[in-house]
Structure formats: structure tokens, C-alpha cells
PDB file of C-alpha atoms and ligand atoms in Angstrom:
ATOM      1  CA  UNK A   1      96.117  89.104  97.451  1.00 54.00           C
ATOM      2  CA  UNK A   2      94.951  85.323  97.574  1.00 54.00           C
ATOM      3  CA  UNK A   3      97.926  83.047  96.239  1.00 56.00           C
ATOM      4  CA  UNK A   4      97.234  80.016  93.657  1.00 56.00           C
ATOM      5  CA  UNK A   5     100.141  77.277  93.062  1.00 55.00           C
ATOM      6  CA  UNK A   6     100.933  75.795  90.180  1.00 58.00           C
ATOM      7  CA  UNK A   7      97.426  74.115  90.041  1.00 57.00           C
ATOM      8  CA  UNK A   8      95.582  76.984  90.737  1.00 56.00           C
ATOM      9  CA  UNK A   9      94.918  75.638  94.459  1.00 54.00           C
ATOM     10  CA  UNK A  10      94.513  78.392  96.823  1.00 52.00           C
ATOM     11  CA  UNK A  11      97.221  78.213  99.437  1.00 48.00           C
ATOM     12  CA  UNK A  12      96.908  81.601 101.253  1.00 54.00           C
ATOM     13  CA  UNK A  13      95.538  84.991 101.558  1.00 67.00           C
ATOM     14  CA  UNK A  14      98.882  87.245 101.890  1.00 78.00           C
ATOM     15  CA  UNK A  15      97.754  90.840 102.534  1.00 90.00           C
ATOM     16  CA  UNK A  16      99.006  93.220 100.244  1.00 96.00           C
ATOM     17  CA  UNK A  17     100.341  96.527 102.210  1.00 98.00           C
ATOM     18  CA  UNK A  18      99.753  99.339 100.191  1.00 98.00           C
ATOM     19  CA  UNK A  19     101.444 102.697 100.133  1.00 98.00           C
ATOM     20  CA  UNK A  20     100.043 106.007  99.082  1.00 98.00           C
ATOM     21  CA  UNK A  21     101.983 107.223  96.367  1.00 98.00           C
ATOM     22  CA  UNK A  22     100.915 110.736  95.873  1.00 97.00           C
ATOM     23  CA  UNK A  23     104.023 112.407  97.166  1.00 95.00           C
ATOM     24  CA  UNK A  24     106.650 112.047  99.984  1.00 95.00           C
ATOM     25  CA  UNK A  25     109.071 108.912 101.243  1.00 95.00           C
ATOM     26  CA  UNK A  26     107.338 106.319  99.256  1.00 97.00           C
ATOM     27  CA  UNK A  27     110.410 104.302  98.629  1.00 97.00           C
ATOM     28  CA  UNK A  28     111.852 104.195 101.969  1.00 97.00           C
ATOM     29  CA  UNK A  29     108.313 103.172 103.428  1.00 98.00           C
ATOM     30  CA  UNK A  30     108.313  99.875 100.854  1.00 98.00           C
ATOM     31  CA  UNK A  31     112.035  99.088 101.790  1.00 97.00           C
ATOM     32  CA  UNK A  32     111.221  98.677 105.648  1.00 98.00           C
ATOM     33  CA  UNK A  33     107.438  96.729 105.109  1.00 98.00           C
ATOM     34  CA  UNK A  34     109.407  94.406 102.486  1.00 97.00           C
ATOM     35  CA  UNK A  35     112.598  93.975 104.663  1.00 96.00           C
ATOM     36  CA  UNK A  36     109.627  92.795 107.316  1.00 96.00           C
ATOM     37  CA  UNK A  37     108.433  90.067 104.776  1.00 95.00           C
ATOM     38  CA  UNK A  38     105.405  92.315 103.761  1.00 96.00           C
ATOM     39  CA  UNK A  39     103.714  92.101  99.931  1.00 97.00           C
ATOM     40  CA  UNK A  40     103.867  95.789  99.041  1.00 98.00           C
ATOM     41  CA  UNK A  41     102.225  97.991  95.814  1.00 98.00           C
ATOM     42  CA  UNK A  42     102.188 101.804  94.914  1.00 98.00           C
ATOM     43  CA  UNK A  43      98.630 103.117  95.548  1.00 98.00           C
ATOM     44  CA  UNK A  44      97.878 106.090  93.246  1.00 97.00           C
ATOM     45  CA  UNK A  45      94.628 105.942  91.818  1.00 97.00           C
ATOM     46  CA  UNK A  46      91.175 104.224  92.917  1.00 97.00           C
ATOM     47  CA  UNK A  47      91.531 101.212  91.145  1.00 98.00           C
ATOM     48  CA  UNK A  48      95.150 100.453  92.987  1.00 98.00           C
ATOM     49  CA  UNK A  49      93.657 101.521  96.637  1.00 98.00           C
ATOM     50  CA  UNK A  50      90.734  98.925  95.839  1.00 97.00           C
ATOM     51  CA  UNK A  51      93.661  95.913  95.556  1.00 97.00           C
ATOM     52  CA  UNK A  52      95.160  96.414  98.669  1.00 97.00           C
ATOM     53  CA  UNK A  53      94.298  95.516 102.248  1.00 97.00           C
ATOM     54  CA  UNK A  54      96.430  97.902 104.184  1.00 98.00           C
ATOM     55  CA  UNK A  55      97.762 101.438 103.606  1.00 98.00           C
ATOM     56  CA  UNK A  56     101.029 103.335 104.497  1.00 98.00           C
ATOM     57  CA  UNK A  57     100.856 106.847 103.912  1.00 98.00           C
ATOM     58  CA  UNK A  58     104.093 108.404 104.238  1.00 98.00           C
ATOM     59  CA  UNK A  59     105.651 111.545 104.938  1.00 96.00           C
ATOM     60  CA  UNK A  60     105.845 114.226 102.725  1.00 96.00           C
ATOM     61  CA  UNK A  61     103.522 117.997 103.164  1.00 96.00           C
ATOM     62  CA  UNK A  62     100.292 117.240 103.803  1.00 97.00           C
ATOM     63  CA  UNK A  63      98.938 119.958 101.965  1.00 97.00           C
ATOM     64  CA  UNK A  64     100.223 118.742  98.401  1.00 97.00           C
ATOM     65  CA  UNK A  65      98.934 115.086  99.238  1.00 98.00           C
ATOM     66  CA  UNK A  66      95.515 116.325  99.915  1.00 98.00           C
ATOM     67  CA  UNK A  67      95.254 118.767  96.832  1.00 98.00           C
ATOM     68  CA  UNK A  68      96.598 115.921  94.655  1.00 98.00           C
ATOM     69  CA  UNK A  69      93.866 112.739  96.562  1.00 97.00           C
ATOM     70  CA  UNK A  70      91.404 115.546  95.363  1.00 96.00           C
ATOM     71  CA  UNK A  71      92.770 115.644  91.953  1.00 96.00           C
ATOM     72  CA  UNK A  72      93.121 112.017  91.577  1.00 96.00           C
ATOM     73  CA  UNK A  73      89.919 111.831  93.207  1.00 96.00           C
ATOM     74  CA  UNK A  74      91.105 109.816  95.622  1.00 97.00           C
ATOM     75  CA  UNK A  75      89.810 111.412  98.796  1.00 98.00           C
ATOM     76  CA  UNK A  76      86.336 109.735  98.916  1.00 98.00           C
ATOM     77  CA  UNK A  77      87.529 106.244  98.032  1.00 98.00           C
ATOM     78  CA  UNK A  78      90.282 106.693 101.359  1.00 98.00           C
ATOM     79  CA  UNK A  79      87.784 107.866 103.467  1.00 98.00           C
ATOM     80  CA  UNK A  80      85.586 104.971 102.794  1.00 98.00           C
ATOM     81  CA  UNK A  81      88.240 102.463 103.232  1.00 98.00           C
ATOM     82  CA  UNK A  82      89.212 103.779 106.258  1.00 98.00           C
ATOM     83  CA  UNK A  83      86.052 104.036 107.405  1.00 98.00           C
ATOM     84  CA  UNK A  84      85.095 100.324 106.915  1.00 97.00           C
ATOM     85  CA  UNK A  85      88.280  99.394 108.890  1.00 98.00           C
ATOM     86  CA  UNK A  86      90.771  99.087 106.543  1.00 98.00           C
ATOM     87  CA  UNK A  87      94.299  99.047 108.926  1.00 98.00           C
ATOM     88  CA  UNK A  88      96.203 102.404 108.113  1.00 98.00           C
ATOM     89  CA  UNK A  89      99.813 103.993 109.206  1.00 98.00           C
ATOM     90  CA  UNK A  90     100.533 107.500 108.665  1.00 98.00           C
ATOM     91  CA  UNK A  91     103.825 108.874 109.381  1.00 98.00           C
ATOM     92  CA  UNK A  92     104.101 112.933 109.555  1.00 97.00           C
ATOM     93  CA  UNK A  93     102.015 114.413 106.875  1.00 97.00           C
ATOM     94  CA  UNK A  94     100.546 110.760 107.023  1.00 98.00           C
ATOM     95  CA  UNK A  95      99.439 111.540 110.792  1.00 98.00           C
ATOM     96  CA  UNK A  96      97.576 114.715 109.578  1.00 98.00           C
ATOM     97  CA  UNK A  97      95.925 112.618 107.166  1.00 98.00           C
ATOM     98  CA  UNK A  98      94.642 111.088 109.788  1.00 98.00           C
ATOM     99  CA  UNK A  99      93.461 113.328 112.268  1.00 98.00           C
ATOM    100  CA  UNK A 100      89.787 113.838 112.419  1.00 98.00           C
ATOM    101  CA  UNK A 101      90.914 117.846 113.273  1.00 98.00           C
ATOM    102  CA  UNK A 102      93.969 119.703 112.124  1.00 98.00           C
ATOM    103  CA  UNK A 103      95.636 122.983 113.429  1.00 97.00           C
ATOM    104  CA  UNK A 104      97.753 125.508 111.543  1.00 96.00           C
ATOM    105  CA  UNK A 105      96.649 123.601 108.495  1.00 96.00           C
ATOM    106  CA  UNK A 106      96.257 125.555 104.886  1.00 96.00           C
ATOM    107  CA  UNK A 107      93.019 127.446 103.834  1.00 96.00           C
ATOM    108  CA  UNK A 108      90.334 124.435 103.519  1.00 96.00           C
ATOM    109  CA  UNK A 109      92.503 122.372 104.199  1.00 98.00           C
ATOM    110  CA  UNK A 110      90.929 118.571 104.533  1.00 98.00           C
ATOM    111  CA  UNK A 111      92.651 115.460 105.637  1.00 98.00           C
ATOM    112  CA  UNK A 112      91.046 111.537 105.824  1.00 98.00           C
ATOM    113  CA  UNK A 113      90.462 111.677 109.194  1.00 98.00           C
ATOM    114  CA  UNK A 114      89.661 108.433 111.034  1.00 98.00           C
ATOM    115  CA  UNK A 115      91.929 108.847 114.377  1.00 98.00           C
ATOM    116  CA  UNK A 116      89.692 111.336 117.176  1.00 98.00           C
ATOM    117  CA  UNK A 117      93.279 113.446 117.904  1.00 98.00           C
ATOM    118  CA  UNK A 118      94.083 117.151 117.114  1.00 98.00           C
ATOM    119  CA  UNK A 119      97.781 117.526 115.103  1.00 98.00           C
ATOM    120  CA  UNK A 120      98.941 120.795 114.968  1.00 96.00           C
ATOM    121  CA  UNK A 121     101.017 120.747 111.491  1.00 95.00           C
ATOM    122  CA  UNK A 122     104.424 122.398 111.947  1.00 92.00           C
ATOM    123  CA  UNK A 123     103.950 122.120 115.593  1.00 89.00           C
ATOM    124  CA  UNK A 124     107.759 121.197 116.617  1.00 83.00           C
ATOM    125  CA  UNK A 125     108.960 123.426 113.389  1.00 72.00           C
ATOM    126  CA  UNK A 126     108.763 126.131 114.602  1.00 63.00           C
ATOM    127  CA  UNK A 127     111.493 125.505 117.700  1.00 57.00           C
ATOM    128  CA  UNK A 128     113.915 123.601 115.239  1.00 67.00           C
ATOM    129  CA  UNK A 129     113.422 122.311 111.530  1.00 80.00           C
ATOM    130  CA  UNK A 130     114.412 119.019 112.786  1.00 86.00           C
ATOM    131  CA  UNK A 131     115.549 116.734 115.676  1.00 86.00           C
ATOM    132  CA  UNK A 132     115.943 113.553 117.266  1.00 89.00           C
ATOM    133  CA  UNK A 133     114.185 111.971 120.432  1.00 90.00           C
ATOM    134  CA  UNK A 134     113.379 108.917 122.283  1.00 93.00           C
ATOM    135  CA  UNK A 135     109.910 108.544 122.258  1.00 95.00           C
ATOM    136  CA  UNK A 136     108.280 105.758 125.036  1.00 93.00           C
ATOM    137  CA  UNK A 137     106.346 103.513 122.745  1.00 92.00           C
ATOM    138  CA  UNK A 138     103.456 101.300 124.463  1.00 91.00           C
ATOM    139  CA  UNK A 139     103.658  98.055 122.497  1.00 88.00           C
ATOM    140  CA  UNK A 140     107.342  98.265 121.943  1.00 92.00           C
ATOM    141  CA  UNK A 141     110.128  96.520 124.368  1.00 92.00           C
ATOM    142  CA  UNK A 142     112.482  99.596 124.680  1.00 94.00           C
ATOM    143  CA  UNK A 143     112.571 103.646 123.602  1.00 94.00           C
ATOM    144  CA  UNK A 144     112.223 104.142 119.850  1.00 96.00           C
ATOM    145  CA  UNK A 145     114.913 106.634 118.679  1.00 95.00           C
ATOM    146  CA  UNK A 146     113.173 109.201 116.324  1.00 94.00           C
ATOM    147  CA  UNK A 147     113.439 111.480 113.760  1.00 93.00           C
ATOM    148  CA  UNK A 148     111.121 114.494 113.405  1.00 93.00           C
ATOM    149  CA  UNK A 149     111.304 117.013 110.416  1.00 93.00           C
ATOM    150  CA  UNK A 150     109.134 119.849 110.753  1.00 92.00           C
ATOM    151  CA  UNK A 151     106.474 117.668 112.192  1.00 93.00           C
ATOM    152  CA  UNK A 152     103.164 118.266 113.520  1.00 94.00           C
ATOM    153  CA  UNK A 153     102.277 117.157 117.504  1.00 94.00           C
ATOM    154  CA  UNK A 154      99.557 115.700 118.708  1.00 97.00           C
ATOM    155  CA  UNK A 155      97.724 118.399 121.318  1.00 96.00           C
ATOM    156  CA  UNK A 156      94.664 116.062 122.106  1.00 97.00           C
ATOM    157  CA  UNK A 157      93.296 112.594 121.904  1.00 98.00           C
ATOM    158  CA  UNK A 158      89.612 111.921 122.157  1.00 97.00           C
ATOM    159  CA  UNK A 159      87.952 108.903 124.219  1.00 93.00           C
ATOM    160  CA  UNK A 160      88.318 106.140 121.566  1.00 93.00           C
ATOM    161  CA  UNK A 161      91.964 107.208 120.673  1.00 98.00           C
ATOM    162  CA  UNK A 162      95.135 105.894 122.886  1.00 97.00           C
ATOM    163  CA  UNK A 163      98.044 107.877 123.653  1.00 97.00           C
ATOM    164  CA  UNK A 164     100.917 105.111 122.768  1.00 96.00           C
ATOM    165  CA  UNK A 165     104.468 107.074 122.350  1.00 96.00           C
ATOM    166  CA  UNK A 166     104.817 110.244 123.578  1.00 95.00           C
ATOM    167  CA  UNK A 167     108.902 112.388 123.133  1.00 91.00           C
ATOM    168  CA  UNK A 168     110.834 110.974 125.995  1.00 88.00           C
ATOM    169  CA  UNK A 169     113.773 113.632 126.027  1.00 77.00           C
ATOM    170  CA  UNK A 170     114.464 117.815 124.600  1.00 72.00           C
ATOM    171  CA  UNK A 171     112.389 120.662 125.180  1.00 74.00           C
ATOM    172  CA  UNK A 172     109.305 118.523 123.787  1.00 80.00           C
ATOM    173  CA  UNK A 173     109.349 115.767 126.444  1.00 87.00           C
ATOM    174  CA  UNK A 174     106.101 114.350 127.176  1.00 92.00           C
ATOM    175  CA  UNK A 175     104.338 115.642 123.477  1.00 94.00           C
ATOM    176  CA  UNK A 176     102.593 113.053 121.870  1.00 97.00           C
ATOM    177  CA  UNK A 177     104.303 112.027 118.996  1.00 97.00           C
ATOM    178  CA  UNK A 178     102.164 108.589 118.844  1.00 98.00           C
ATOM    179  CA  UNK A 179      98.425 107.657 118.804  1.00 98.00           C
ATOM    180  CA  UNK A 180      96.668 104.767 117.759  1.00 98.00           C
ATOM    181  CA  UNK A 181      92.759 103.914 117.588  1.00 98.00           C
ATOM    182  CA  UNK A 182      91.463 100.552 116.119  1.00 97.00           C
ATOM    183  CA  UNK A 183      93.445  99.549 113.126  1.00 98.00           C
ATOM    184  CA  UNK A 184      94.717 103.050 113.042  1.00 98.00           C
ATOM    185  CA  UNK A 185      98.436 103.956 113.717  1.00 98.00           C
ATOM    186  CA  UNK A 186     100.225 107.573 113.586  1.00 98.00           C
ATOM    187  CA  UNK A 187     103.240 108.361 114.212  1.00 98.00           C
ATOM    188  CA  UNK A 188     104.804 112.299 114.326  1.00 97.00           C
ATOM    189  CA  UNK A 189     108.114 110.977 113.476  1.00 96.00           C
ATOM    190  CA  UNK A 190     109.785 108.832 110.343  1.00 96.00           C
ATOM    191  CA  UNK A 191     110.497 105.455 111.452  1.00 97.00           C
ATOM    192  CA  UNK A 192     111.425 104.642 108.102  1.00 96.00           C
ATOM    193  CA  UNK A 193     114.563 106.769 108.025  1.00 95.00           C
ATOM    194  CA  UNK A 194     116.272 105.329 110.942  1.00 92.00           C
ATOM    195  CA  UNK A 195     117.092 101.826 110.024  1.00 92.00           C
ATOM    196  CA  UNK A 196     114.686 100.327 113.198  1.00 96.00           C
ATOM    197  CA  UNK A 197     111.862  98.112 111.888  1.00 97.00           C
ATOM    198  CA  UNK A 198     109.789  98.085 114.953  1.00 97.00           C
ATOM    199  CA  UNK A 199     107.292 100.588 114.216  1.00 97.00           C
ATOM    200  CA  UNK A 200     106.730  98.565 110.920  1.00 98.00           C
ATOM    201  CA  UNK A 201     106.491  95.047 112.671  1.00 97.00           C
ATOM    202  CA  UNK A 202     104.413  96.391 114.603  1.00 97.00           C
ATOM    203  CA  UNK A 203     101.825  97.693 111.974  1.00 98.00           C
ATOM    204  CA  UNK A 204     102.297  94.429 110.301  1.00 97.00           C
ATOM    205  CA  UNK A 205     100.971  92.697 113.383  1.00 97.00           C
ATOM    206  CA  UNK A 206      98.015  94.997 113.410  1.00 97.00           C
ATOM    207  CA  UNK A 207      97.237  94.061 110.169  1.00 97.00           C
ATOM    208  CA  UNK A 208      97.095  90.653 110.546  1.00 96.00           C
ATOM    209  CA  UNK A 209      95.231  90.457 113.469  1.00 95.00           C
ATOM    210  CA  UNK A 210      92.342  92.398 111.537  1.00 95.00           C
ATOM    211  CA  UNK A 211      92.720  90.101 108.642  1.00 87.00           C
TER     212      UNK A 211
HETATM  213  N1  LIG B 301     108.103 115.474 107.307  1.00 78.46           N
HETATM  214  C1  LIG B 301     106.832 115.718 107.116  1.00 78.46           C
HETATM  215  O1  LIG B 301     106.041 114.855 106.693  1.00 78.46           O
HETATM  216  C2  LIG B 301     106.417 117.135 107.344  1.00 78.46           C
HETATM  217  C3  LIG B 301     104.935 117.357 107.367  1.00 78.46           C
HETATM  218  C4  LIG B 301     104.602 118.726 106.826  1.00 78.46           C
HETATM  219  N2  LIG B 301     105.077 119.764 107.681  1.00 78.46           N
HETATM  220  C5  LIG B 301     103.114 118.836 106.579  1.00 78.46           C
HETATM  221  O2  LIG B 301     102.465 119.693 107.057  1.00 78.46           O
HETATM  222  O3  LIG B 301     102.579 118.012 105.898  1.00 78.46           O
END
């Protein structure tokens, strides 16, 4: 979003962090980029993905937000964006938007892709519905303490994709539960439920340094 004053001088370009709005923790995502100091908008339709320079897609069921990006027509326009290096988070069913290649996924199931991993949806739901785990962020000062609801894992990462936090404690430790290539972030776990901002700040940095 570029900012005018009063005059209409231009005094600076302030990205605007979108966040996919289709289904899922929408909310929570906006309350944690705001409390950051982030501009922030609801991203539902074409028109709204073409005003903002960053997306957050949140967590939710990945198989709902890709029959509804269809319906909205949405899919394309994401792909593209992503493609031409717009900086993107996905948290949960935002990582297996993501992934170039899914596991366990629904019949036909497609996602964005962008990130060379391979999630496998449900992966740590079927030990336990949900738990909490340090996960060993690179990037990040100490252990991020996450939340995981029937969340996928990653099982591999391809050459141009890094391996950043992987589940530090439980009968999961050493899964990677973080992965990040280029302006691309995605995360197994929902840092927006926990109250710790890092995982945010830390998109928000990526962002600017690719605008
Ligand atoms: N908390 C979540 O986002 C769960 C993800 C969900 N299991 C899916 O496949 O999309």
C-alpha cells in the first residue's frame, strides 16, 4: 500500500500482509501480524489477493480451502503470485497449501504448491488429535513452544528447500515441523494460538527484505 499525507506526497510504501480468508484461524492470524505493527486485509477473492504484497494462509482443513480457492477461482491467481515471489506463510492446512506434493490428501486433491517438501496431512493425528512440543527453530534465539492439532509432517525436503524447525521433544522428536524456501515459510504447528510473536516477526522480516 503506498501512503500519501495530507498533500498527497508519497511518504512510504507499507506492505500490506494479507490473509487468506477462505476458512480457518483468520482472526487470530491478523491479531499477531497487527500486534507486530503489520498493515493487514482479508483476502477472499482475486481482486483482494491483487492488493496485497504478502499472504498468511492459516490453519483450518486443507481440503475445504482448496475446494472453496477453486470455487472462488482463486487457485490460479495464488499460484501465480506465488510463483512470481510473492512472500507467503502457511500454518497447518496453510503448509499443505504449500507443498509442491501432498500425502494422505483427499481424492484430487490440489494444493498451491511453491515449497519442494512432501506433508503428509494428518500425519501426527493419527498418534494424538493434538499436542504440544518444542520445536528447534533456525532463525529464532531459543525453542519455540508449539501447538499441533491434527497436523500434517513434513517427510521430505527437496534441494532448494531448508529444513528450519524440526519437534524437539515426544514421540515425534526430530519430525520436521518447519521448512522454508525463498520467501516461503511453513510451519506444521499454530504459532498464532500461543501468545509468542516470533514466528510472525520473523515472516515480517522476510517480507521486508523482499520488498
Ligand atoms: N489444524 C489444521 O490446520 C489441521 C489441518 C488439517 N488436518 C488438514 O488436512 O487440512
Amino acid at each position: 500500500m503506498v501512503q500519501l499525507d495530507v498533500k498527497g506526497w508519497f511518504v512510504a510504501a507499507v506492505p500490506t500482509v494479507g490473509v487468506l480468508a477462505l476458512q480457518g484461524d483468520v482472526r487470530e492470524h491478523r491479531r499477531v501480524l497487527e500486534s507486530c505493527g503489520a498493515a493487514t486485509a482479508v483476502v477472499r477473492r482475486p481482486e483482494e489477493l491483487e492488493r496485497v504484497q504478502a499472504l498468511v494462509i492459516p490453519g483450518g482443513e486443507s481440503t475445504t480451502m482448496w475446494r472453496l480457492a477453486r470455487t472462488f477461482d482463486l487457485l490460479e491467481p495464488l499460484r501465480k503470485r506465488v510463483e512470481q515471489g510473492m512472500p507467503a506463510y502457511g500454518s497447518c492446512a496453510g503448509m499443505i497449501m504449500l507443498a509442491d506434493r501432498i500425502l494422505d490428501g483427499a481424492a484430487g486433491q490440489e494444493t498451491i504448491g511453491g515449497i519442494d517438501m512432501v506433508v503428509r496431512r494428518n500425519a501426527f493425528g493419527r498418534q494424538v488429535d493434538s499436542f504440544e512440543s518444542d520445536v528447534e527453530m533456525g532463525g529464532l534465539d531459543r525453542p519455540f513452544h508449539a501447538v499441533f492439532i491434527r497436523a500434517p509432517w513434513v517427510e521430505s525436503v527437496g534441494a532448494g528447500a531448508d529444513a528450519l524447525g524440526r519437534a524437539a521433544s515426544g514421540d515425534s522428536a526430530g519430525r520436521i515441523v518447519a521448512v522454508r524456501q525463498g520467501n516461503l515459510l511453513a510451519t506444521s504447528f499454530h504459532p498464532e494460538l500461543t501468545g509468542d510473536p516470533r514466528i510472525h516477526a520473523y515472516f515480517l522480516e522476510m517480507v521486508k527484505e523482499a520488498s
